[in-house]
Amino acid sequence: MLAGSFTIYCEFQIQCREGSKGGGNAKVPVAICNEKEFDSHPKVEQTFSDYLEYWQDYISNSYPSDNQCLYLKDWHFVRAFPEYNAYKTPLYFCSDWLNEFWDTGESSKDDYRFVYMGPKGSWTPFHADVLHSYSWSANICGKKQWLLFPPGEEVHLRDKFGNLAFDVTSEDVHNPEMYPNYQKLSQQYKVVQHPGEIIFVPSGWHHQVWNVEDTISINHNWLNGCSIDLTWNFLKRNLKDVENEISDCRGMEGWNQQCQVVLKSLTGSDYTDFFELCNNIGTKHLQFLSQSDICSTNEECDRGVGHCKIKGSQKEEQKEMTGNTSAEVSQHPNADLEFQEHFVPLNNKCHSVFDLNRLRIVLESLVDTEQLECQKEVQNLLHQLNSVF
């Protein structure tokens, strides 16, 4: 899960008042770490220069416990400064459907690339990442401490009302009357992340993070063909929960649509959004393959550094991992991809075939879903995918 001593290509130099290219006047989201609002910290908006001034004062006063501990987090830096090119995405994380979707066409309103910076003692409460996506976090400077819990362990960190713990290190979780299943907790991992290191958080792993020192980090949420089924299953589980909660209204007109509205409010996506992402990615892969010679049926293809080997026929996915050496990695054709160039499969036809097959499997489940209004579009894309295989 750790990429030790990884040098992220970065010229992320912060200037206190002016910032880069007017960045000092940028509006940034700031969390108040010593307050609680529902299941997170309340947020306020400040200018970047005001936050840096606060941070300097906070350090100068030896991190006073009676002052607010403010954490600049979830700052869409790349979206705010698209020409700055502060860093390059590490090769292993370049196949990124989520940000590719948001970066293109009418969807270019958002992204899941963030800058975090905060003083010693700032922290993020216990949670799992949006849409059960993967995430990676690179420390530019400073040190973080992570507590990570494999999928399933979080059920032992729910209170008697079913709510996740806000702080898994608090004394409250040891109270059996409030957290009756805490004693069943069996697995957790403590990781200290140093400057220049990247941590990869797998799908569905709950975690809590502290800044042990004054820290600046870059964080991405992402998904691709290796995890699209995990996101789809996450949405299905949440929709089932929504349907159970409002089952007394099932006979009312528009019930399915209302369930989708609630689903989106809880997870950040509904079924239509999910299909739009699939359609966006699938269409690009199909266009690429239409201009390339697809692997022959018996040809074994390596879909890239550290990924599964696959057959061109795609009738079965082999789980043998490639054994590329560091020399092979350095010679990989995509090694110098810029941050925005996360569409790695366009340089690897077998990678595209793998991704399309994973997409096809998900769409076969999605096509019969009565909650989806764009059934014809799903059927059309699925027909095109089936023609490849």
mmCIF file of C-alpha atoms in Angstrom:
data_model
loop_
_atom_site.group_PDB
_atom_site.id
_atom_site.type_symbol
_atom_site.label_atom_id
_atom_site.label_comp_id
_atom_site.label_asym_id
_atom_site.label_seq_id
_atom_site.Cartn_x
_atom_site.Cartn_y
_atom_site.Cartn_z
ATOM 1 C CA MET A 1 0.000 0.000 0.000
ATOM 2 C CA LEU A 2 2.987 2.296 0.329
ATOM 3 C CA ALA A 3 5.228 3.610 -2.401
ATOM 4 C CA GLY A 4 8.254 4.382 -0.275
ATOM 5 C CA SER A 5 10.494 7.329 -1.103
ATOM 6 C CA PHE A 6 8.564 8.108 -4.290
ATOM 7 C CA THR A 7 9.513 11.464 -5.745
ATOM 8 C CA ILE A 8 6.396 13.142 -7.060
ATOM 9 C CA TYR A 9 7.264 15.550 -9.821
ATOM 10 C CA CYS A 10 6.311 18.736 -8.157
ATOM 11 C CA GLU A 11 7.147 22.414 -8.008
ATOM 12 C CA PHE A 12 4.429 23.104 -5.483
ATOM 13 C CA GLN A 13 5.978 26.148 -3.855
ATOM 14 C CA ILE A 14 3.664 28.204 -1.695
ATOM 15 C CA GLN A 15 4.132 31.945 -1.332
ATOM 16 C CA CYS A 16 2.379 33.425 1.648
ATOM 17 C CA ARG A 17 0.465 36.422 0.395
ATOM 18 C CA GLU A 18 0.809 36.488 -3.358
ATOM 19 C CA GLY A 19 0.603 32.776 -4.077
ATOM 20 C CA SER A 20 1.143 31.505 -7.611
ATOM 21 C CA LYS A 21 -0.527 33.422 -10.417
ATOM 22 C CA GLY A 22 -2.882 35.192 -8.064
ATOM 23 C CA GLY A 23 -3.444 32.109 -5.920
ATOM 24 C CA GLY A 24 -3.315 34.149 -2.739
ATOM 25 C CA ASN A 25 -6.796 35.482 -3.479
ATOM 26 C CA ALA A 26 -8.213 32.047 -4.264
ATOM 27 C CA LYS A 27 -11.117 30.902 -2.103
ATOM 28 C CA VAL A 28 -10.298 27.712 -0.234
ATOM 29 C CA PRO A 29 -12.390 25.346 1.956
ATOM 30 C CA VAL A 30 -11.191 25.174 5.547
ATOM 31 C CA ALA A 31 -12.322 22.604 8.131
ATOM 32 C CA ILE A 32 -12.501 23.408 11.854
ATOM 33 C CA CYS A 33 -10.918 20.317 13.392
ATOM 34 C CA ASN A 34 -11.970 20.897 17.000
ATOM 35 C CA GLU A 35 -15.671 21.095 16.144
ATOM 36 C CA LYS A 36 -18.178 18.529 14.905
ATOM 37 C CA GLU A 37 -21.083 18.955 12.508
ATOM 38 C CA PHE A 38 -23.023 15.747 11.898
ATOM 39 C CA ASP A 39 -20.355 13.219 10.790
ATOM 40 C CA SER A 40 -17.636 15.681 9.765
ATOM 41 C CA HIS A 41 -15.932 18.924 10.681
ATOM 42 C CA PRO A 42 -17.754 22.153 9.817
ATOM 43 C CA LYS A 43 -16.191 24.149 6.994
ATOM 44 C CA VAL A 44 -15.714 27.820 6.290
ATOM 45 C CA GLU A 45 -14.323 29.608 3.260
ATOM 46 C CA GLN A 46 -11.208 31.762 3.399
ATOM 47 C CA THR A 47 -8.748 33.237 0.946
ATOM 48 C CA PHE A 48 -5.590 31.240 0.535
ATOM 49 C CA SER A 49 -3.444 34.099 1.849
ATOM 50 C CA ASP A 50 -5.643 34.468 4.955
ATOM 51 C CA TYR A 51 -5.305 30.771 5.675
ATOM 52 C CA LEU A 52 -1.521 30.888 5.332
ATOM 53 C CA GLU A 53 -1.394 33.867 7.675
ATOM 54 C CA TYR A 54 -3.461 31.913 10.221
ATOM 55 C CA TRP A 55 -1.151 28.927 9.834
ATOM 56 C CA GLN A 56 1.980 30.966 10.447
ATOM 57 C CA ASP A 57 0.451 32.542 13.555
ATOM 58 C CA TYR A 58 -0.699 29.141 14.810
ATOM 59 C CA ILE A 59 2.842 27.793 14.517
ATOM 60 C CA SER A 60 4.361 30.912 16.092
ATOM 61 C CA ASN A 61 2.071 30.504 19.110
ATOM 62 C CA SER A 62 3.079 26.846 19.556
ATOM 63 C CA TYR A 63 -0.204 25.347 18.335
ATOM 64 C CA PRO A 64 -2.440 26.640 21.153
ATOM 65 C CA SER A 65 -5.072 24.087 22.141
ATOM 66 C CA ASP A 66 -7.612 26.780 22.975
ATOM 67 C CA ASN A 67 -7.510 28.148 19.402
ATOM 68 C CA GLN A 68 -9.317 26.739 16.403
ATOM 69 C CA CYS A 69 -7.316 24.109 14.536
ATOM 70 C CA LEU A 70 -7.982 24.850 10.863
ATOM 71 C CA TYR A 71 -7.320 22.408 8.031
ATOM 72 C CA LEU A 72 -7.361 23.469 4.377
ATOM 73 C CA LYS A 73 -8.747 20.380 2.668
ATOM 74 C CA ASP A 74 -10.612 19.270 -0.456
ATOM 75 C CA TRP A 75 -9.185 22.213 -2.407
ATOM 76 C CA HIS A 76 -9.720 21.620 -6.141
ATOM 77 C CA PHE A 77 -6.337 23.115 -6.966
ATOM 78 C CA VAL A 78 -6.037 21.636 -10.468
ATOM 79 C CA ARG A 79 -9.512 22.803 -11.376
ATOM 80 C CA ALA A 80 -8.776 26.288 -10.026
ATOM 81 C CA PHE A 81 -5.376 26.580 -11.750
ATOM 82 C CA PRO A 82 -5.490 24.292 -14.817
ATOM 83 C CA GLU A 83 -2.427 25.889 -16.436
ATOM 84 C CA TYR A 84 -0.161 25.632 -13.410
ATOM 85 C CA ASN A 85 0.849 21.975 -13.904
ATOM 86 C CA ALA A 86 2.156 21.642 -10.377
ATOM 87 C CA TYR A 87 2.777 17.888 -10.548
ATOM 88 C CA LYS A 88 2.445 14.715 -12.581
ATOM 89 C CA THR A 89 0.233 11.810 -11.602
ATOM 90 C CA PRO A 90 2.294 8.697 -10.763
ATOM 91 C CA LEU A 91 2.173 6.112 -13.533
ATOM 92 C CA TYR A 92 0.353 3.479 -11.501
ATOM 93 C CA PHE A 93 -2.603 5.811 -10.941
ATOM 94 C CA CYS A 94 -2.897 7.280 -14.447
ATOM 95 C CA SER A 95 -5.779 5.090 -15.625
ATOM 96 C CA ASP A 96 -8.397 7.288 -13.966
ATOM 97 C CA TRP A 97 -11.946 7.057 -15.290
ATOM 98 C CA LEU A 98 -13.427 9.303 -12.638
ATOM 99 C CA ASN A 99 -11.367 12.394 -13.354
ATOM 100 C CA GLU A 100 -11.253 11.684 -17.070
ATOM 101 C CA PHE A 101 -15.055 11.793 -17.111
ATOM 102 C CA TRP A 102 -15.204 15.068 -15.201
ATOM 103 C CA ASP A 103 -12.498 16.631 -17.354
ATOM 104 C CA THR A 104 -14.290 16.115 -20.664
ATOM 105 C CA GLY A 105 -17.281 17.579 -22.452
ATOM 106 C CA GLU A 106 -20.269 18.858 -20.547
ATOM 107 C CA SER A 107 -19.087 17.127 -17.386
ATOM 108 C CA SER A 108 -16.104 19.442 -16.848
ATOM 109 C CA LYS A 109 -17.598 21.032 -13.734
ATOM 110 C CA ASP A 110 -15.861 19.051 -11.050
ATOM 111 C CA ASP A 111 -13.011 16.699 -10.289
ATOM 112 C CA TYR A 112 -11.718 14.463 -7.533
ATOM 113 C CA ARG A 113 -8.194 15.895 -7.232
ATOM 114 C CA PHE A 114 -7.458 17.762 -4.052
ATOM 115 C CA VAL A 115 -4.767 19.600 -2.155
ATOM 116 C CA TYR A 116 -4.685 19.284 1.627
ATOM 117 C CA MET A 117 -2.534 21.428 3.916
ATOM 118 C CA GLY A 118 -2.712 21.895 7.627
ATOM 119 C CA PRO A 119 -0.840 22.260 10.901
ATOM 120 C CA LYS A 120 0.274 19.578 13.280
ATOM 121 C CA GLY A 121 -2.822 18.173 14.977
ATOM 122 C CA SER A 122 -5.262 18.698 12.109
ATOM 123 C CA TRP A 123 -7.108 15.536 11.118
ATOM 124 C CA THR A 124 -9.827 13.858 9.069
ATOM 125 C CA PRO A 125 -12.572 11.816 10.809
ATOM 126 C CA PHE A 126 -13.267 8.125 10.189
ATOM 127 C CA HIS A 127 -14.725 7.522 6.716
ATOM 128 C CA ALA A 128 -14.558 5.586 3.443
ATOM 129 C CA ASP A 129 -13.916 7.357 0.160
ATOM 130 C CA VAL A 130 -16.605 8.591 -2.217
ATOM 131 C CA LEU A 131 -18.283 5.892 -4.363
ATOM 132 C CA HIS A 132 -15.943 3.348 -2.750
ATOM 133 C CA SER A 133 -13.309 4.601 -5.173
ATOM 134 C CA TYR A 134 -9.612 4.030 -4.812
ATOM 135 C CA SER A 135 -7.570 6.914 -3.473
ATOM 136 C CA TRP A 136 -3.941 7.881 -3.305
ATOM 137 C CA SER A 137 -2.290 10.498 -1.139
ATOM 138 C CA ALA A 138 1.203 11.916 -1.693
ATOM 139 C CA ASN A 139 3.003 13.822 1.041
ATOM 140 C CA ILE A 140 4.815 16.864 -0.316
ATOM 141 C CA CYS A 141 6.091 17.764 3.137
ATOM 142 C CA GLY A 142 5.248 16.790 6.679
ATOM 143 C CA LYS A 143 4.116 13.520 8.201
ATOM 144 C CA LYS A 144 0.730 11.779 8.469
ATOM 145 C CA GLN A 145 -0.506 8.911 10.592
ATOM 146 C CA TRP A 146 -3.156 6.622 9.119
ATOM 147 C CA LEU A 147 -5.446 4.069 10.720
ATOM 148 C CA LEU A 148 -6.852 1.788 8.027
ATOM 149 C CA PHE A 149 -9.549 -0.872 8.384
ATOM 150 C CA PRO A 150 -10.256 -3.608 5.799
ATOM 151 C CA PRO A 151 -13.826 -3.861 4.452
ATOM 152 C CA GLY A 152 -16.145 -5.367 7.051
ATOM 153 C CA GLU A 153 -14.266 -4.094 10.087
ATOM 154 C CA GLU A 154 -16.233 -0.834 10.055
ATOM 155 C CA VAL A 155 -19.372 -2.654 11.235
ATOM 156 C CA HIS A 156 -17.677 -3.038 14.624
ATOM 157 C CA LEU A 157 -17.191 0.716 14.763
ATOM 158 C CA ARG A 158 -20.872 1.586 14.508
ATOM 159 C CA ASP A 159 -22.789 2.717 17.562
ATOM 160 C CA LYS A 160 -26.053 1.176 18.727
ATOM 161 C CA PHE A 161 -27.913 3.444 16.304
ATOM 162 C CA GLY A 162 -25.849 2.271 13.326
ATOM 163 C CA ASN A 163 -23.754 5.425 12.999
ATOM 164 C CA LEU A 164 -20.045 5.198 12.229
ATOM 165 C CA ALA A 165 -17.668 6.408 14.914
ATOM 166 C CA PHE A 166 -16.512 9.969 14.369
ATOM 167 C CA ASP A 167 -13.143 9.385 16.047
ATOM 168 C CA VAL A 168 -12.054 5.762 16.385
ATOM 169 C CA THR A 169 -9.502 6.725 19.060
ATOM 170 C CA SER A 170 -12.039 8.316 21.396
ATOM 171 C CA GLU A 171 -12.943 6.735 24.722
ATOM 172 C CA ASP A 172 -16.556 6.461 23.565
ATOM 173 C CA VAL A 173 -15.866 3.483 21.303
ATOM 174 C CA HIS A 174 -14.791 1.436 24.336
ATOM 175 C CA ASN A 175 -18.231 1.828 25.913
ATOM 176 C CA PRO A 176 -20.077 -1.463 25.196
ATOM 177 C CA GLU A 177 -23.430 0.171 25.756
ATOM 178 C CA MET A 178 -22.729 2.682 22.992
ATOM 179 C CA TYR A 179 -20.552 0.498 20.707
ATOM 180 C CA PRO A 180 -21.712 -3.074 21.404
ATOM 181 C CA ASN A 181 -19.550 -4.696 18.687
ATOM 182 C CA TYR A 182 -16.273 -2.874 19.266
ATOM 183 C CA GLN A 183 -14.677 -5.871 20.989
ATOM 184 C CA LYS A 184 -15.123 -7.861 17.764
ATOM 185 C CA LEU A 185 -12.742 -5.552 15.911
ATOM 186 C CA SER A 186 -9.887 -7.751 14.681
ATOM 187 C CA GLN A 187 -7.920 -5.929 11.989
ATOM 188 C CA GLN A 188 -6.528 -2.444 11.675
ATOM 189 C CA TYR A 189 -3.329 -1.041 10.258
ATOM 190 C CA LYS A 190 -1.345 1.912 11.539
ATOM 191 C CA VAL A 191 0.832 3.591 8.914
ATOM 192 C CA VAL A 192 3.119 6.595 9.288
ATOM 193 C CA GLN A 193 3.569 8.403 5.978
ATOM 194 C CA HIS A 194 6.709 10.482 5.488
ATOM 195 C CA PRO A 195 7.548 13.235 2.965
ATOM 196 C CA GLY A 196 7.843 11.931 -0.595
ATOM 197 C CA GLU A 197 5.783 8.814 0.153
ATOM 198 C CA ILE A 198 2.474 7.873 -1.438
ATOM 199 C CA ILE A 199 -0.171 5.742 0.198
ATOM 200 C CA PHE A 200 -2.778 3.842 -1.827
ATOM 201 C CA VAL A 201 -6.131 3.232 -0.139
ATOM 202 C CA PRO A 202 -8.087 0.326 -1.669
ATOM 203 C CA SER A 203 -11.806 0.477 -2.352
ATOM 204 C CA GLY A 204 -14.006 0.282 0.721
ATOM 205 C CA TRP A 205 -11.225 0.651 3.286
ATOM 206 C CA HIS A 206 -12.343 2.977 6.065
ATOM 207 C CA HIS A 207 -9.647 5.193 7.499
ATOM 208 C CA GLN A 208 -8.839 8.086 9.803
ATOM 209 C CA VAL A 209 -5.874 10.398 9.253
ATOM 210 C CA TRP A 210 -3.878 12.836 11.406
ATOM 211 C CA ASN A 211 -1.198 15.336 10.485
ATOM 212 C CA VAL A 212 1.641 14.542 12.882
ATOM 213 C CA GLU A 213 3.570 17.548 11.562
ATOM 214 C CA ASP A 214 2.709 20.572 9.445
ATOM 215 C CA THR A 215 1.802 18.840 6.218
ATOM 216 C CA ILE A 216 0.964 19.455 2.556
ATOM 217 C CA SER A 217 -0.399 16.578 0.489
ATOM 218 C CA ILE A 218 -1.973 15.830 -2.885
ATOM 219 C CA ASN A 219 -4.946 13.458 -2.904
ATOM 220 C CA HIS A 220 -6.931 11.850 -5.717
ATOM 221 C CA ASN A 221 -10.027 9.671 -5.769
ATOM 222 C CA TRP A 222 -10.098 7.464 -8.850
ATOM 223 C CA LEU A 223 -11.550 4.324 -10.367
ATOM 224 C CA ASN A 224 -11.012 2.286 -13.520
ATOM 225 C CA GLY A 225 -11.680 -1.123 -15.041
ATOM 226 C CA CYS A 226 -10.227 -2.882 -12.006
ATOM 227 C CA SER A 227 -12.748 -1.301 -9.641
ATOM 228 C CA ILE A 228 -15.812 -0.322 -11.684
ATOM 229 C CA ASP A 229 -17.682 -3.375 -10.386
ATOM 230 C CA LEU A 230 -16.945 -2.331 -6.796
ATOM 231 C CA THR A 231 -18.491 1.081 -7.394
ATOM 232 C CA TRP A 232 -21.511 -0.496 -9.103
ATOM 233 C CA ASN A 233 -22.046 -2.901 -6.197
ATOM 234 C CA PHE A 234 -21.701 0.009 -3.765
ATOM 235 C CA LEU A 235 -24.470 1.909 -5.567
ATOM 236 C CA LYS A 236 -26.707 -1.163 -5.661
ATOM 237 C CA ARG A 237 -26.314 -1.762 -1.925
ATOM 238 C CA ASN A 238 -27.093 1.842 -1.122
ATOM 239 C CA LEU A 239 -30.132 1.876 -3.397
ATOM 240 C CA LYS A 240 -31.458 -1.221 -1.645
ATOM 241 C CA ASP A 241 -31.072 0.567 1.697
ATOM 242 C CA VAL A 242 -32.901 3.611 0.318
ATOM 243 C CA GLU A 243 -35.731 1.466 -1.021
ATOM 244 C CA ASN A 244 -36.116 -0.241 2.342
ATOM 245 C CA GLU A 245 -36.217 3.106 4.154
ATOM 246 C CA ILE A 246 -39.035 4.508 2.013
ATOM 247 C CA SER A 247 -40.765 1.228 1.164
ATOM 248 C CA ASP A 248 -44.036 2.547 2.603
ATOM 249 C CA CYS A 249 -44.199 4.927 -0.388
ATOM 250 C CA ARG A 250 -43.528 2.255 -3.015
ATOM 251 C CA GLY A 251 -46.972 2.540 -4.565
ATOM 252 C CA MET A 252 -46.697 6.260 -5.181
ATOM 253 C CA GLU A 253 -46.051 7.697 -8.628
ATOM 254 C CA GLY A 254 -42.389 8.500 -9.239
ATOM 255 C CA TRP A 255 -41.130 6.246 -6.450
ATOM 256 C CA ASN A 256 -38.173 4.918 -8.461
ATOM 257 C CA GLN A 257 -37.129 8.441 -9.418
ATOM 258 C CA GLN A 258 -37.339 9.576 -5.797
ATOM 259 C CA CYS A 259 -35.140 6.664 -4.735
ATOM 260 C CA GLN A 260 -32.547 7.843 -7.255
ATOM 261 C CA VAL A 261 -32.706 11.379 -5.857
ATOM 262 C CA VAL A 262 -32.059 10.079 -2.342
ATOM 263 C CA LEU A 263 -29.298 7.774 -3.600
ATOM 264 C CA LYS A 264 -27.492 10.694 -5.212
ATOM 265 C CA SER A 265 -27.782 12.787 -2.058
ATOM 266 C CA LEU A 266 -26.169 9.972 -0.048
ATOM 267 C CA THR A 267 -23.442 8.781 -2.423
ATOM 268 C CA GLY A 268 -22.876 11.630 -4.875
ATOM 269 C CA SER A 269 -24.167 9.598 -7.826
ATOM 270 C CA ASP A 270 -27.338 8.006 -9.129
ATOM 271 C CA TYR A 271 -27.701 5.288 -11.776
ATOM 272 C CA THR A 272 -27.909 7.800 -14.626
ATOM 273 C CA ASP A 273 -24.682 9.504 -13.532
ATOM 274 C CA PHE A 274 -23.012 6.123 -13.294
ATOM 275 C CA PHE A 275 -24.082 5.161 -16.802
ATOM 276 C CA GLU A 276 -22.919 8.506 -18.191
ATOM 277 C CA LEU A 277 -19.457 7.764 -16.827
ATOM 278 C CA CYS A 278 -19.534 4.254 -18.317
ATOM 279 C CA ASN A 279 -20.755 5.578 -21.658
ATOM 280 C CA ASN A 280 -18.074 8.268 -21.755
ATOM 281 C CA ILE A 281 -15.270 5.812 -21.084
ATOM 282 C CA GLY A 282 -16.695 3.010 -23.219
ATOM 283 C CA THR A 283 -17.176 5.242 -26.244
ATOM 284 C CA LYS A 284 -13.556 6.422 -26.115
ATOM 285 C CA HIS A 285 -12.201 2.899 -25.835
ATOM 286 C CA LEU A 286 -14.377 1.736 -28.734
ATOM 287 C CA GLN A 287 -13.192 4.614 -30.897
ATOM 288 C CA PHE A 288 -9.603 3.736 -30.093
ATOM 289 C CA LEU A 289 -10.066 0.055 -30.904
ATOM 290 C CA SER A 290 -11.818 0.872 -34.176
ATOM 291 C CA GLN A 291 -8.553 2.471 -35.279
ATOM 292 C CA SER A 292 -6.348 -0.375 -34.018
ATOM 293 C CA ASP A 293 -5.831 -4.052 -34.628
ATOM 294 C CA ILE A 294 -7.378 -5.903 -31.706
ATOM 295 C CA CYS A 295 -5.283 -8.674 -30.172
ATOM 296 C CA SER A 296 -5.810 -12.042 -31.796
ATOM 297 C CA THR A 297 -7.845 -14.606 -29.890
ATOM 298 C CA ASN A 298 -4.813 -16.534 -28.729
ATOM 299 C CA GLU A 299 -2.557 -13.578 -28.098
ATOM 300 C CA GLU A 300 -1.627 -12.995 -24.491
ATOM 301 C CA CYS A 301 -1.333 -9.327 -23.685
ATOM 302 C CA ASP A 302 0.169 -7.486 -20.778
ATOM 303 C CA ARG A 303 -2.112 -4.558 -20.035
ATOM 304 C CA GLY A 304 0.600 -2.513 -18.400
ATOM 305 C CA VAL A 305 2.843 -2.166 -15.406
ATOM 306 C CA GLY A 306 1.597 -4.086 -12.380
ATOM 307 C CA HIS A 307 -1.716 -5.139 -13.954
ATOM 308 C CA CYS A 308 -3.296 -8.511 -14.715
ATOM 309 C CA LYS A 309 -2.326 -10.373 -17.858
ATOM 310 C CA ILE A 310 -5.278 -10.928 -20.162
ATOM 311 C CA LYS A 311 -6.214 -12.901 -23.245
ATOM 312 C CA GLY A 312 -7.425 -11.104 -26.327
ATOM 313 C CA SER A 313 -10.578 -13.235 -26.264
ATOM 314 C CA GLN A 314 -11.441 -11.869 -22.784
ATOM 315 C CA LYS A 315 -13.384 -15.046 -21.962
ATOM 316 C CA GLU A 316 -11.557 -15.255 -18.673
ATOM 317 C CA GLU A 317 -9.393 -12.863 -16.711
ATOM 318 C CA GLN A 318 -6.163 -14.272 -15.404
ATOM 319 C CA LYS A 319 -5.068 -13.066 -12.017
ATOM 320 C CA GLU A 320 -1.360 -13.603 -12.489
ATOM 321 C CA MET A 321 0.429 -10.319 -11.839
ATOM 322 C CA THR A 322 3.228 -9.171 -14.113
ATOM 323 C CA GLY A 323 6.739 -9.249 -12.795
ATOM 324 C CA ASN A 324 8.092 -6.072 -14.380
ATOM 325 C CA THR A 325 11.458 -4.882 -13.129
ATOM 326 C CA SER A 326 12.239 -1.281 -12.298
ATOM 327 C CA ALA A 327 14.087 -1.062 -15.621
ATOM 328 C CA GLU A 328 10.957 -2.148 -17.459
ATOM 329 C CA VAL A 329 8.953 0.444 -15.568
ATOM 330 C CA SER A 330 11.296 3.239 -16.573
ATOM 331 C CA GLN A 331 10.975 2.234 -20.222
ATOM 332 C CA HIS A 332 7.180 2.099 -20.178
ATOM 333 C CA PRO A 333 5.796 4.284 -23.016
ATOM 334 C CA ASN A 334 3.492 6.117 -20.625
ATOM 335 C CA ALA A 335 6.117 6.882 -17.987
ATOM 336 C CA ASP A 336 6.142 10.589 -18.756
ATOM 337 C CA LEU A 337 2.394 11.136 -18.892
ATOM 338 C CA GLU A 338 1.422 14.610 -17.802
ATOM 339 C CA PHE A 339 -1.120 15.043 -15.002
ATOM 340 C CA GLN A 340 -4.031 15.596 -17.406
ATOM 341 C CA GLU A 341 -3.106 12.642 -19.616
ATOM 342 C CA HIS A 342 -4.761 9.957 -17.542
ATOM 343 C CA PHE A 343 -6.235 8.079 -20.505
ATOM 344 C CA VAL A 344 -3.448 5.494 -20.479
ATOM 345 C CA PRO A 345 -5.414 2.794 -22.395
ATOM 346 C CA LEU A 346 -5.194 4.817 -25.625
ATOM 347 C CA ASN A 347 -1.577 3.712 -25.840
ATOM 348 C CA ASN A 348 -2.323 0.064 -25.077
ATOM 349 C CA LYS A 349 -5.006 -1.745 -27.052
ATOM 350 C CA CYS A 350 -5.021 -4.776 -24.752
ATOM 351 C CA HIS A 351 -5.565 -2.464 -21.803
ATOM 352 C CA SER A 352 -8.604 -1.097 -23.630
ATOM 353 C CA VAL A 353 -9.919 -4.593 -24.321
ATOM 354 C CA PHE A 354 -9.558 -5.467 -20.645
ATOM 355 C CA ASP A 355 -11.376 -2.296 -19.575
ATOM 356 C CA LEU A 356 -14.168 -2.793 -22.105
ATOM 357 C CA ASN A 357 -14.745 -6.332 -20.912
ATOM 358 C CA ARG A 358 -14.985 -5.157 -17.309
ATOM 359 C CA LEU A 359 -17.398 -2.465 -18.437
ATOM 360 C CA ARG A 360 -19.464 -5.016 -20.361
ATOM 361 C CA ILE A 361 -19.892 -7.184 -17.270
ATOM 362 C CA VAL A 362 -21.244 -4.228 -15.286
ATOM 363 C CA LEU A 363 -23.574 -3.104 -18.080
ATOM 364 C CA GLU A 364 -25.084 -6.590 -18.322
ATOM 365 C CA SER A 365 -26.265 -6.057 -14.757
ATOM 366 C CA LEU A 366 -27.306 -2.461 -15.362
ATOM 367 C CA VAL A 367 -29.338 -3.074 -18.528
ATOM 368 C CA ASP A 368 -32.168 -4.884 -16.725
ATOM 369 C CA THR A 369 -32.478 -2.295 -13.968
ATOM 370 C CA GLU A 370 -35.946 -0.772 -13.883
ATOM 371 C CA GLN A 371 -34.681 2.271 -11.984
ATOM 372 C CA LEU A 372 -32.730 3.464 -15.036
ATOM 373 C CA GLU A 373 -34.509 5.679 -17.558
ATOM 374 C CA CYS A 374 -31.910 5.473 -20.350
ATOM 375 C CA GLN A 375 -32.319 1.773 -21.095
ATOM 376 C CA LYS A 376 -31.969 2.200 -24.869
ATOM 377 C CA GLU A 377 -28.622 3.925 -24.463
ATOM 378 C CA VAL A 378 -27.398 1.132 -22.185
ATOM 379 C CA GLN A 379 -28.537 -1.512 -24.663
ATOM 380 C CA ASN A 380 -26.816 0.309 -27.519
ATOM 381 C CA LEU A 381 -23.488 0.535 -25.684
ATOM 382 C CA LEU A 382 -23.736 -3.075 -24.554
ATOM 383 C CA HIS A 383 -24.409 -4.156 -28.148
ATOM 384 C CA GLN A 384 -21.261 -2.347 -29.281
ATOM 385 C CA LEU A 385 -19.221 -3.941 -26.515
ATOM 386 C CA ASN A 386 -20.525 -7.418 -27.313
ATOM 387 C CA SER A 387 -19.475 -6.921 -30.924
ATOM 388 C CA VAL A 388 -15.878 -6.583 -29.724
ATOM 389 C CA PHE A 389 -15.970 -9.920 -27.913
#
